[in-house]
mmCIF file of C-alpha atoms in Angstrom:
data_model
loop_
_atom_site.group_PDB
_atom_site.id
_atom_site.type_symbol
_atom_site.label_atom_id
_atom_site.label_comp_id
_atom_site.label_asym_id
_atom_site.label_seq_id
_atom_site.Cartn_x
_atom_site.Cartn_y
_atom_site.Cartn_z
ATOM 1 C CA MET A 78 212.427 209.403 103.447
ATOM 2 C CA THR A 79 209.829 206.650 103.362
ATOM 3 C CA LYS A 80 209.120 204.533 106.442
ATOM 4 C CA LYS A 81 210.944 201.609 104.812
ATOM 5 C CA GLU A 82 214.020 203.741 104.137
ATOM 6 C CA ILE A 83 213.992 205.053 107.720
ATOM 7 C CA PHE A 84 213.821 201.487 109.029
ATOM 8 C CA LEU A 85 216.588 200.164 106.785
ATOM 9 C CA THR A 86 218.844 203.128 107.498
ATOM 10 C CA ALA A 87 218.460 202.747 111.265
ATOM 11 C CA ALA A 88 218.804 198.968 111.190
ATOM 12 C CA PHE A 89 221.628 198.502 108.680
ATOM 13 C CA LYS A 90 223.120 201.551 106.937
ATOM 14 C CA GLU A 91 223.597 203.497 110.187
ATOM 15 C CA ASN A 92 223.521 200.506 112.513
ATOM 16 C CA SER A 93 224.064 201.665 116.096
ATOM 17 C CA ILE A 94 226.707 199.089 116.927
ATOM 18 C CA TRP A 95 228.832 198.539 113.864
ATOM 19 C CA ARG A 96 228.511 202.070 112.410
ATOM 20 C CA GLN A 97 228.109 204.321 115.451
ATOM 21 C CA ILE A 98 229.783 202.073 118.077
ATOM 22 C CA LEU A 99 226.931 202.690 120.545
ATOM 23 C CA GLY A 100 225.465 200.202 123.012
ATOM 24 C CA ILE A 101 228.751 198.305 123.178
ATOM 25 C CA CYS A 102 228.635 197.702 126.941
ATOM 26 C CA SER A 103 225.461 195.650 126.851
ATOM 27 C CA ALA A 104 226.442 194.035 123.542
ATOM 28 C CA LEU A 105 229.536 192.658 125.256
ATOM 29 C CA ALA A 106 227.825 191.803 128.539
ATOM 30 C CA VAL A 107 224.790 189.803 127.491
ATOM 31 C CA THR A 108 225.979 187.936 124.402
ATOM 32 C CA ASN A 109 227.170 184.740 126.066
ATOM 33 C CA LEU A 110 223.741 183.149 125.499
ATOM 34 C CA MET A 111 221.388 183.632 122.541
ATOM 35 C CA MET A 112 218.258 183.698 124.721
ATOM 36 C CA ASN A 113 219.715 186.510 126.844
ATOM 37 C CA SER A 114 220.521 188.453 123.680
ATOM 38 C CA LEU A 115 217.037 187.965 122.230
ATOM 39 C CA ILE A 116 215.281 189.061 125.416
ATOM 40 C CA MET A 117 217.580 192.057 125.767
ATOM 41 C CA GLY A 118 216.946 192.945 122.108
ATOM 42 C CA LEU A 119 213.150 192.765 122.469
ATOM 43 C CA GLY A 120 213.298 194.979 125.558
ATOM 44 C CA VAL A 121 215.394 197.534 123.692
ATOM 45 C CA ILE A 122 213.099 197.513 120.618
ATOM 46 C CA PHE A 123 210.013 198.137 122.789
ATOM 47 C CA SER A 124 211.569 200.860 124.939
ATOM 48 C CA LEU A 125 213.319 202.535 122.006
ATOM 49 C CA ALA A 126 210.190 202.684 119.847
ATOM 50 C CA LEU A 127 207.947 204.145 122.552
ATOM 51 C CA ALA A 128 210.584 206.503 123.966
ATOM 52 C CA ASN A 129 211.262 207.867 120.470
ATOM 53 C CA PHE A 130 207.512 208.274 119.884
ATOM 54 C CA SER A 131 206.950 210.188 123.149
ATOM 55 C CA ILE A 132 210.042 212.378 122.821
ATOM 56 C CA SER A 133 208.981 213.308 119.291
ATOM 57 C CA ILE A 134 205.445 214.269 120.402
ATOM 58 C CA ILE A 135 206.733 216.815 122.928
ATOM 59 C CA ARG A 136 209.706 218.012 120.867
ATOM 60 C CA PHE A 137 208.227 221.469 120.083
ATOM 61 C CA TRP A 138 207.700 222.292 123.777
ATOM 62 C CA THR A 139 210.863 220.726 125.197
ATOM 63 C CA PRO A 140 213.347 223.461 126.293
ATOM 64 C CA ARG A 141 216.897 222.759 125.099
ATOM 65 C CA SER A 142 218.348 223.257 128.578
ATOM 66 C CA VAL A 143 216.437 220.293 130.044
ATOM 67 C CA ARG A 144 215.978 218.101 126.961
ATOM 68 C CA MET A 145 218.416 215.384 128.054
ATOM 69 C CA MET A 146 216.807 215.164 131.481
ATOM 70 C CA VAL A 147 213.412 214.803 129.817
ATOM 71 C CA GLN A 148 214.710 212.127 127.448
ATOM 72 C CA THR A 149 216.317 210.137 130.272
ATOM 73 C CA LEU A 150 213.156 210.375 132.348
ATOM 74 C CA ILE A 151 210.972 209.128 129.491
ATOM 75 C CA ILE A 152 213.346 206.275 128.625
ATOM 76 C CA ALA A 153 213.547 205.207 132.291
ATOM 77 C CA ALA A 154 209.761 205.376 132.640
ATOM 78 C CA TYR A 155 209.195 203.073 129.642
ATOM 79 C CA VAL A 156 211.789 200.590 130.822
ATOM 80 C CA ILE A 157 210.158 200.479 134.280
ATOM 81 C CA ILE A 158 206.725 200.056 132.633
ATOM 82 C CA VAL A 159 208.101 197.066 130.698
ATOM 83 C CA ASP A 160 209.561 195.692 133.924
ATOM 84 C CA ILE A 161 206.323 196.052 135.932
ATOM 85 C CA PHE A 162 204.207 194.637 133.097
ATOM 86 C CA LEU A 163 206.419 191.581 132.762
ATOM 87 C CA LYS A 164 206.614 190.996 136.513
ATOM 88 C CA ALA A 165 202.813 191.050 136.790
ATOM 89 C CA ASN A 166 201.829 189.232 133.606
ATOM 90 C CA MET A 167 204.818 187.200 132.402
ATOM 91 C CA PRO A 168 206.755 186.421 135.583
ATOM 92 C CA GLU A 169 208.856 183.682 134.002
ATOM 93 C CA ILE A 170 210.079 185.947 131.208
ATOM 94 C CA SER A 171 210.579 188.730 133.753
ATOM 95 C CA LYS A 172 212.842 186.444 135.752
ATOM 96 C CA GLN A 173 215.042 185.913 132.708
ATOM 97 C CA LEU A 174 214.951 189.578 131.705
ATOM 98 C CA GLY A 175 215.521 190.811 135.275
ATOM 99 C CA PRO A 176 219.243 191.633 135.147
ATOM 100 C CA TYR A 177 218.956 193.339 131.772
ATOM 101 C CA VAL A 178 216.155 195.818 132.421
ATOM 102 C CA GLY A 179 218.504 198.227 134.184
ATOM 103 C CA LEU A 180 220.965 197.906 131.335
ATOM 104 C CA ILE A 181 218.324 199.077 128.850
ATOM 105 C CA ILE A 182 218.035 202.437 130.672
ATOM 106 C CA THR A 183 221.774 203.009 130.381
ATOM 107 C CA ASN A 184 221.950 201.884 126.752
ATOM 108 C CA CYS A 185 223.553 204.698 124.727
ATOM 109 C CA ILE A 186 221.464 203.804 121.668
ATOM 110 C CA LEU A 187 218.270 205.064 123.306
ATOM 111 C CA MET A 188 219.733 208.462 124.129
ATOM 112 C CA GLY A 189 221.493 208.542 120.759
ATOM 113 C CA ARG A 190 218.316 207.978 118.725
ATOM 114 C CA ALA A 191 216.301 210.353 120.932
ATOM 115 C CA GLU A 192 218.826 213.137 120.381
ATOM 116 C CA ALA A 193 219.666 212.438 116.730
ATOM 117 C CA PHE A 194 216.237 211.517 115.358
ATOM 118 C CA ALA A 195 213.216 211.741 117.650
ATOM 119 C CA SER A 196 213.871 215.346 118.714
ATOM 120 C CA GLN A 197 213.793 216.460 115.043
ATOM 121 C CA ASN A 198 211.214 214.241 113.320
ATOM 122 C CA ASN A 199 207.517 213.380 113.547
ATOM 123 C CA PRO A 200 206.281 210.745 116.025
ATOM 124 C CA LEU A 201 205.541 207.958 113.525
ATOM 125 C CA ASP A 202 208.892 208.262 111.736
ATOM 126 C CA SER A 203 210.606 208.361 115.130
ATOM 127 C CA MET A 204 208.857 205.180 116.176
ATOM 128 C CA VAL A 205 209.914 203.421 112.945
ATOM 129 C CA ASP A 206 213.475 204.661 113.506
ATOM 130 C CA GLY A 207 213.367 203.258 117.047
ATOM 131 C CA ILE A 208 212.166 199.874 115.845
ATOM 132 C CA GLY A 209 214.836 199.854 113.105
ATOM 133 C CA ALA A 210 217.673 200.764 115.490
ATOM 134 C CA GLY A 211 216.425 198.148 117.963
ATOM 135 C CA VAL A 212 216.251 195.443 115.282
ATOM 136 C CA GLY A 213 219.771 196.302 114.079
ATOM 137 C CA TYR A 214 221.070 196.109 117.637
ATOM 138 C CA THR A 215 219.301 192.786 118.245
ATOM 139 C CA LEU A 216 220.722 191.253 115.061
ATOM 140 C CA VAL A 217 224.300 192.102 116.062
ATOM 141 C CA LEU A 218 223.721 190.653 119.540
ATOM 142 C CA LEU A 219 222.317 187.458 118.036
ATOM 143 C CA VAL A 220 225.225 187.036 115.631
ATOM 144 C CA ILE A 221 227.834 187.465 118.389
ATOM 145 C CA SER A 222 225.938 185.304 120.864
ATOM 146 C CA PHE A 223 225.480 182.573 118.242
ATOM 147 C CA PHE A 224 229.243 182.033 118.022
ATOM 148 C CA ARG A 225 229.830 182.510 121.755
ATOM 149 C CA GLU A 226 227.126 180.035 122.785
ATOM 150 C CA LEU A 227 228.001 177.554 120.039
ATOM 151 C CA PHE A 228 231.696 177.348 120.907
ATOM 152 C CA GLY A 229 231.331 178.166 124.607
ATOM 153 C CA PHE A 230 228.506 175.787 125.477
ATOM 154 C CA GLY A 231 228.092 173.678 122.328
ATOM 155 C CA SER A 232 224.464 174.810 122.063
ATOM 156 C CA VAL A 233 222.173 177.241 120.215
ATOM 157 C CA PHE A 234 219.266 178.790 122.181
ATOM 158 C CA GLY A 235 220.027 176.216 124.882
ATOM 159 C CA ILE A 236 219.639 173.259 122.494
ATOM 160 C CA LYS A 237 222.732 171.059 122.376
ATOM 161 C CA VAL A 238 224.263 171.062 118.892
ATOM 162 C CA PHE A 239 227.613 169.436 119.525
ATOM 163 C CA GLY A 240 227.788 166.012 121.137
ATOM 164 C CA ALA A 241 229.793 164.757 124.110
ATOM 165 C CA TRP A 242 232.956 164.859 121.973
ATOM 166 C CA TRP A 243 232.925 168.657 122.029
ATOM 167 C CA THR A 244 235.142 170.471 124.538
ATOM 168 C CA ASN A 245 233.699 173.860 125.447
ATOM 169 C CA TRP A 246 235.935 176.843 124.804
ATOM 170 C CA SER A 247 235.907 178.666 128.156
ATOM 171 C CA ILE A 248 237.239 181.839 126.545
ATOM 172 C CA MET A 249 234.014 182.133 124.519
ATOM 173 C CA VAL A 250 231.806 182.500 127.602
ATOM 174 C CA MET A 251 234.120 185.099 129.088
ATOM 175 C CA ALA A 252 234.163 188.811 128.263
ATOM 176 C CA PRO A 253 237.291 188.949 126.025
ATOM 177 C CA SER A 254 235.681 186.790 123.334
ATOM 178 C CA ALA A 255 232.951 189.386 122.823
ATOM 179 C CA PHE A 256 235.644 191.993 122.072
ATOM 180 C CA PHE A 257 237.300 189.722 119.502
ATOM 181 C CA LEU A 258 234.035 188.754 117.817
ATOM 182 C CA LEU A 259 232.669 192.295 117.720
ATOM 183 C CA ALA A 260 235.937 193.568 116.242
ATOM 184 C CA ILE A 261 235.903 190.801 113.605
ATOM 185 C CA LEU A 262 232.253 191.582 112.771
ATOM 186 C CA ILE A 263 232.946 195.318 112.393
ATOM 187 C CA TRP A 264 236.013 194.540 110.247
ATOM 188 C CA ILE A 265 234.025 192.230 107.924
ATOM 189 C CA ILE A 266 231.172 194.735 107.563
ATOM 190 C CA ASN A 267 233.519 197.682 106.995
ATOM 191 C CA THR A 268 235.445 195.746 104.352
ATOM 192 C CA HIS A 269 232.557 194.175 102.462
ATOM 193 C CA TYR A 270 229.576 196.469 103.079
ATOM 194 C CA TYR A 271 231.122 199.928 103.331
ATOM 195 C CA LYS A 272 234.200 199.014 101.206
ATOM 196 C CA VAL A 273 236.504 200.715 103.706
ATOM 197 C CA LYS A 274 240.187 200.224 102.938
ATOM 198 C CA ALA A 275 242.858 199.988 105.592
ATOM 199 C CA MET B 21 208.592 231.479 126.290
ATOM 200 C CA LYS B 22 210.842 228.378 126.101
ATOM 201 C CA ASP B 23 213.863 230.496 127.017
ATOM 202 C CA SER B 24 212.300 231.986 130.127
ATOM 203 C CA PHE B 25 213.611 231.041 133.569
ATOM 204 C CA TRP B 26 210.446 229.325 134.781
ATOM 205 C CA PHE B 27 209.353 227.421 131.668
ATOM 206 C CA PRO B 28 211.962 224.586 131.854
ATOM 207 C CA ILE B 29 211.192 224.095 135.564
ATOM 208 C CA VAL B 30 207.426 223.985 135.028
ATOM 209 C CA PHE B 31 207.829 221.780 131.933
ATOM 210 C CA MET B 32 210.062 219.315 133.770
ATOM 211 C CA LEU B 33 207.649 219.262 136.687
ATOM 212 C CA ILE B 34 204.713 218.451 134.400
ATOM 213 C CA ILE B 35 206.645 215.646 132.658
ATOM 214 C CA VAL B 36 207.703 214.189 136.012
ATOM 215 C CA ILE B 37 204.112 214.302 137.330
ATOM 216 C CA ILE B 38 202.737 212.633 134.175
ATOM 217 C CA PHE B 39 205.267 209.789 134.046
ATOM 218 C CA ALA B 40 205.495 209.293 137.819
ATOM 219 C CA GLY B 41 201.675 209.189 137.839
ATOM 220 C CA ILE B 42 201.568 206.568 135.079
ATOM 221 C CA LEU B 43 204.191 204.475 136.891
ATOM 222 C CA SER B 44 202.387 204.801 140.240
ATOM 223 C CA VAL B 45 199.053 203.704 138.775
ATOM 224 C CA MET B 46 200.706 200.847 136.920
ATOM 225 C CA TYR B 47 202.607 199.737 140.023
ATOM 226 C CA ARG B 48 199.562 199.996 142.309
ATOM 227 C CA THR B 49 197.355 197.976 139.992
ATOM 228 C CA SER B 50 200.052 195.330 139.389
ATOM 229 C CA GLN B 51 201.288 195.076 142.997
ATOM 230 C CA PRO B 52 198.801 192.416 144.226
ATOM 231 C CA LYS B 53 199.609 190.177 141.244
ATOM 232 C CA ILE B 54 203.371 190.638 141.699
ATOM 233 C CA GLU B 55 203.229 189.920 145.435
ATOM 234 C CA ALA B 56 201.000 186.881 144.947
ATOM 235 C CA TYR B 57 203.432 185.482 142.389
ATOM 236 C CA GLN B 58 206.446 186.181 144.637
ATOM 237 C CA GLN B 59 204.751 184.454 147.583
ATOM 238 C CA GLU B 60 203.807 181.456 145.483
ATOM 239 C CA THR B 61 207.345 181.170 144.087
ATOM 240 C CA TYR B 62 208.850 181.402 147.569
ATOM 241 C CA GLN B 63 206.507 178.798 149.024
ATOM 242 C CA LYS B 64 207.162 176.445 146.106
ATOM 243 C CA LEU B 65 210.903 176.781 146.690
ATOM 244 C CA ILE B 66 210.437 175.859 150.373
ATOM 245 C CA LEU B 67 208.230 172.923 149.431
ATOM 246 C CA GLY B 68 210.790 171.862 146.800
ATOM 247 C CA THR B 69 213.616 171.737 149.325
ATOM 248 C CA VAL B 70 211.675 169.413 151.637
ATOM 249 C CA ALA B 71 209.808 167.460 148.948
ATOM 250 C CA ALA B 72 212.312 164.584 148.836
ATOM 251 C CA LYS B 73 212.069 164.087 152.609
ATOM 252 C CA LEU B 74 208.266 164.389 152.495
ATOM 253 C CA ALA B 75 208.154 161.803 149.715
ATOM 254 C CA GLU B 76 210.367 159.464 151.722
ATOM 255 C CA VAL B 77 208.136 159.686 154.801
ATOM 256 C CA THR B 78 204.690 159.836 153.207
ATOM 257 C CA GLY B 79 205.342 157.382 150.363
ATOM 258 C CA GLU B 80 204.090 159.856 147.752
ATOM 259 C CA THR B 81 206.274 160.986 144.859
ATOM 260 C CA GLN B 82 207.944 164.411 144.830
ATOM 261 C CA GLN B 83 205.993 165.240 141.685
ATOM 262 C CA ILE B 84 202.645 164.628 143.416
ATOM 263 C CA ILE B 85 203.713 166.735 146.397
ATOM 264 C CA MET B 86 204.747 169.626 144.139
ATOM 265 C CA ASP B 87 201.665 169.325 141.927
ATOM 266 C CA SER B 88 199.331 169.455 144.916
ATOM 267 C CA TYR B 89 200.578 172.912 145.963
ATOM 268 C CA PRO B 90 199.110 174.909 147.793
ATOM 269 C CA GLU B 91 197.361 172.105 149.747
ATOM 270 C CA SER B 92 200.620 170.211 150.318
ATOM 271 C CA TYR B 93 202.329 173.390 151.532
ATOM 272 C CA GLN B 94 199.528 174.179 153.978
ATOM 273 C CA THR B 95 199.513 170.604 155.277
ATOM 274 C CA HIS B 96 203.227 170.018 155.633
ATOM 275 C CA VAL B 97 205.009 173.376 156.074
ATOM 276 C CA GLN B 98 204.875 175.649 159.109
ATOM 277 C CA GLU B 99 206.759 178.900 159.618
ATOM 278 C CA LEU B 100 208.688 179.139 162.879
ATOM 279 C CA ASP B 101 209.401 182.204 164.936
ATOM 280 C CA ILE B 102 212.858 181.753 166.443
ATOM 281 C CA PRO B 103 213.892 184.874 168.401
ATOM 282 C CA GLY B 104 217.512 185.864 167.869
ATOM 283 C CA LEU B 105 218.188 183.656 164.841
ATOM 284 C CA GLU B 106 217.341 186.536 162.470
ATOM 285 C CA ARG B 107 216.582 184.182 159.601
ATOM 286 C CA ARG B 108 213.223 182.956 158.384
ATOM 287 C CA ALA B 109 212.737 179.365 159.468
ATOM 288 C CA PHE B 110 210.237 176.680 158.526
ATOM 289 C CA ARG B 111 209.639 173.091 159.463
ATOM 290 C CA ALA B 112 208.236 170.224 157.442
ATOM 291 C CA VAL B 113 205.767 168.117 159.407
ATOM 292 C CA VAL B 114 204.064 164.805 158.817
ATOM 293 C CA ALA B 115 201.438 163.720 161.344
ATOM 294 C CA ASP B 116 202.625 166.314 163.878
ATOM 295 C CA SER B 117 206.234 165.196 163.862
ATOM 296 C CA THR B 118 209.018 167.319 162.381
ATOM 297 C CA ILE B 119 210.926 165.610 159.600
ATOM 298 C CA ALA B 120 213.097 168.505 158.367
ATOM 299 C CA TYR B 121 213.793 172.215 158.770
ATOM 300 C CA CYS B 122 214.220 174.892 156.157
ATOM 301 C CA PHE B 123 216.072 178.184 156.658
ATOM 302 C CA GLU B 124 216.511 181.296 154.564
ATOM 303 C CA ILE B 125 220.225 182.003 154.414
ATOM 304 C CA GLY B 126 222.312 184.716 152.783
ATOM 305 C CA GLY B 127 225.854 185.415 151.674
ATOM 306 C CA LYS B 128 227.977 187.658 149.520
ATOM 307 C CA GLY B 129 228.515 186.770 145.871
ATOM 308 C CA LEU B 130 230.782 188.424 143.321
ATOM 309 C CA TRP B 131 228.411 191.284 142.470
ATOM 310 C CA GLY B 132 225.946 191.365 145.344
ATOM 311 C CA THR B 133 224.149 189.379 147.972
ATOM 312 C CA MET B 134 222.765 185.897 147.446
ATOM 313 C CA GLN B 135 219.735 184.451 149.214
ATOM 314 C CA ALA B 136 218.996 180.775 149.409
ATOM 315 C CA LEU B 137 216.695 178.309 151.118
ATOM 316 C CA VAL B 138 218.384 175.338 152.684
ATOM 317 C CA SER B 139 216.579 172.368 154.186
ATOM 318 C CA THR B 140 218.366 170.480 156.928
ATOM 319 C CA SER B 141 218.033 167.294 158.893
ATOM 320 C CA THR B 142 216.398 167.631 162.296
ATOM 321 C CA ASP B 143 219.836 167.771 163.972
ATOM 322 C CA PHE B 144 220.753 170.731 161.672
ATOM 323 C CA ARG B 145 223.969 169.009 160.557
ATOM 324 C CA THR B 146 223.162 167.784 157.097
ATOM 325 C CA ILE B 147 221.883 169.728 154.100
ATOM 326 C CA LEU B 148 218.931 167.911 152.555
ATOM 327 C CA ASP B 149 218.384 170.277 149.652
ATOM 328 C CA LEU B 150 219.170 173.775 148.486
ATOM 329 C CA ALA B 151 217.397 176.375 146.327
ATOM 330 C CA LEU B 152 218.464 179.870 145.369
ATOM 331 C CA VAL B 153 215.946 182.645 146.027
ATOM 332 C CA SER B 154 217.952 185.477 144.498
ATOM 333 C CA GLN B 155 221.428 186.260 143.212
ATOM 334 C CA GLN B 156 223.047 189.015 141.187
ATOM 335 C CA GLU B 157 225.834 187.063 139.535
ATOM 336 C CA THR B 158 226.914 187.376 135.890
ATOM 337 C CA PRO B 159 224.252 185.900 133.582
ATOM 338 C CA GLY B 160 225.621 182.861 131.766
ATOM 339 C CA LEU B 161 228.587 182.567 134.149
ATOM 340 C CA GLY B 162 228.097 182.986 137.900
ATOM 341 C CA ALA B 163 224.313 182.847 137.509
ATOM 342 C CA ARG B 164 224.715 179.195 136.512
ATOM 343 C CA ILE B 165 224.951 178.350 140.234
ATOM 344 C CA GLU B 166 221.152 178.047 139.939
ATOM 345 C CA GLU B 167 221.549 175.001 137.692
ATOM 346 C CA ASP B 168 220.445 171.740 139.261
ATOM 347 C CA TRP B 169 223.727 169.824 138.740
ATOM 348 C CA PHE B 170 225.575 172.441 140.790
ATOM 349 C CA LEU B 171 223.059 172.611 143.643
ATOM 350 C CA ALA B 172 222.626 168.824 143.682
ATOM 351 C CA GLN B 173 226.257 168.464 144.789
ATOM 352 C CA PHE B 174 225.336 169.839 148.214
ATOM 353 C CA ARG B 175 222.383 167.504 148.792
ATOM 354 C CA ASN B 176 222.611 165.016 151.659
ATOM 355 C CA ARG B 177 226.004 166.375 152.576
ATOM 356 C CA LEU B 178 227.188 166.768 156.143
ATOM 357 C CA PHE B 179 227.887 170.439 156.506
ATOM 358 C CA VAL B 180 228.601 171.212 160.090
ATOM 359 C CA ILE B 181 230.497 169.119 162.564
ATOM 360 C CA ASN B 182 231.395 165.530 162.002
ATOM 361 C CA PRO B 183 229.751 163.707 164.935
ATOM 362 C CA GLU B 184 232.481 161.060 165.010
ATOM 363 C CA SER B 185 235.601 163.169 164.851
ATOM 364 C CA ASP B 186 234.064 166.424 166.120
ATOM 365 C CA THR B 187 235.755 168.296 163.257
ATOM 366 C CA ASP B 188 234.352 170.631 160.634
ATOM 367 C CA VAL B 189 234.163 168.460 157.516
ATOM 368 C CA THR B 190 233.502 171.375 155.204
ATOM 369 C CA GLY B 191 237.203 172.237 155.376
ATOM 370 C CA SER B 192 237.926 169.164 153.263
ATOM 371 C CA TYR B 193 235.526 170.192 150.484
ATOM 372 C CA GLU B 194 237.344 171.458 147.422
ATOM 373 C CA PHE B 195 236.295 172.582 143.971
ATOM 374 C CA ILE B 196 237.501 170.950 140.778
ATOM 375 C CA ALA B 197 236.922 171.946 137.130
ATOM 376 C CA GLU B 198 233.411 171.443 135.747
ATOM 377 C CA THR B 199 234.641 168.935 133.185
ATOM 378 C CA GLN B 200 236.658 166.877 135.682
ATOM 379 C CA VAL B 201 235.318 163.706 137.313
ATOM 380 C CA PRO B 202 235.396 163.818 141.155
ATOM 381 C CA GLU B 203 237.862 161.344 142.601
ATOM 382 C CA ASN B 204 236.505 161.437 146.134
ATOM 383 C CA ASP B 205 233.434 162.616 148.065
ATOM 384 C CA GLY B 206 235.067 165.890 149.069
ATOM 385 C CA GLN B 207 235.416 167.148 145.492
ATOM 386 C CA LEU B 208 232.743 169.451 144.065
ATOM 387 C CA LYS B 209 232.520 170.779 140.518
ATOM 388 C CA ARG B 210 232.748 174.547 140.139
ATOM 389 C CA VAL B 211 230.952 176.543 137.456
ATOM 390 C CA THR B 212 233.317 177.288 134.569
ATOM 391 C CA GLY B 213 234.344 180.943 134.539
ATOM 392 C CA ALA B 214 232.793 181.564 137.946
ATOM 393 C CA THR B 215 235.417 180.575 140.516
ATOM 394 C CA ILE B 216 234.600 183.407 142.930
ATOM 395 C CA THR B 217 230.847 182.746 142.779
ATOM 396 C CA SER B 218 231.290 178.987 143.285
ATOM 397 C CA ASP B 219 233.537 179.659 146.289
ATOM 398 C CA ALA B 220 230.993 182.172 147.605
ATOM 399 C CA VAL B 221 228.243 179.524 147.614
ATOM 400 C CA LEU B 222 230.441 177.129 149.573
ATOM 401 C CA LYS B 223 231.379 179.890 152.037
ATOM 402 C CA MET B 224 227.738 180.921 152.463
ATOM 403 C CA LEU B 225 226.694 177.349 153.232
ATOM 404 C CA ARG B 226 229.606 176.783 155.592
ATOM 405 C CA ASP B 227 229.056 180.032 157.546
ATOM 406 C CA GLU B 228 225.284 179.869 157.682
ATOM 407 C CA MET B 229 224.987 176.191 158.523
ATOM 408 C CA ASN B 230 227.497 176.524 161.336
ATOM 409 C CA HIS B 231 225.705 179.601 162.653
ATOM 410 C CA ILE B 232 222.319 177.856 162.598
ATOM 411 C CA TYR B 233 223.716 174.686 164.152
ATOM 412 C CA ASN B 234 225.521 176.524 166.947
ATOM 413 C CA TYR B 235 222.457 178.652 167.667
ATOM 414 C CA LEU B 236 219.895 175.876 167.687
ATOM 415 C CA ARG B 237 221.661 172.726 168.841
ATOM 416 C CA ASN B 238 220.714 173.170 172.521
ATOM 417 C CA LYS B 239 217.289 174.651 171.874
ATOM 418 C CA SER B 240 214.026 172.793 171.580
ATOM 419 C CA LEU B 241 211.814 173.987 168.735
#
């Protein structure tokens, strides 16, 4: 596969959320605001790309019995590196990202891509796959958070869209709305993109 | 070789050493910058909670006081050592006289502990201003207690014992919906979708202010 095909497959055809139903916990937790979703997405893209790259480099020497421990360790190390770097150099962004850094370590997508792709392919392809999976994840988060923030707060990326006449829908800023929206999104994609019939 | 007993152990050890080493170096080199930023943020929060009072006494604007950090902090803020209080305490001074106090307080939120800085009048009864240092509430919901409209509700509010009636006025404070308009002075707006967190802030202020007042009212600082 070419790099472009790897990227498109990871981002859309085999999208981690709508196709593999991975990373749902964080997708539901952080999508009440678009800025939260974007920051979470960027953190995942960075960690996923570098973790995939590193895991792929050592794949020939990694014993099967400890491979998941190695993968977890590498993922955690990159997430902590991101955290330290942001705290030291971009403290304001770090403050916003703070609660989500821990969530990146526990994101199933990172372990999923490490196990399914990085442990069997070359480092560059693995990195492209990581970026693709991260972009696909970020797009889903942004779509869900767009509707939740719009109807829940009347704003997009914190900018007020609806005027004073708008009554915020409290349900949209609470967890259940993320379930409804994600289910609707998966239904639309399954019906129109994959042509799945009930 | 990969299937031998020792190889996975040695391999894991090497990986741990490499990544722990990278993290240690990164942390060590970044630590001074992180600590300097944390100290600056903390001091600015303290200055922010007493800025309105400083502006009132000195005649300068709050903006000028905040913009002239760190000079304004060094001139007007002093840390106090109060044995037994077990909370960090500061006082705001102008020409050697104390115009306000600031205390670091803590309480339990929905998901973890909250830390805040609260500035008080010199009799420790009234909250002058409030700033959150840290909280672990739900982003977008409980975490909205950091928003200015929510914190502003506690400003210049008597929070301990009513000097006239000798009763705890905080008992009459009640939360109403965020979209509702308060009908009397005792009504405060809660953050939508964060009832427990809003209540936790009120409880923290009530408990901590009463503790500080009861501990310090007969002491000279």
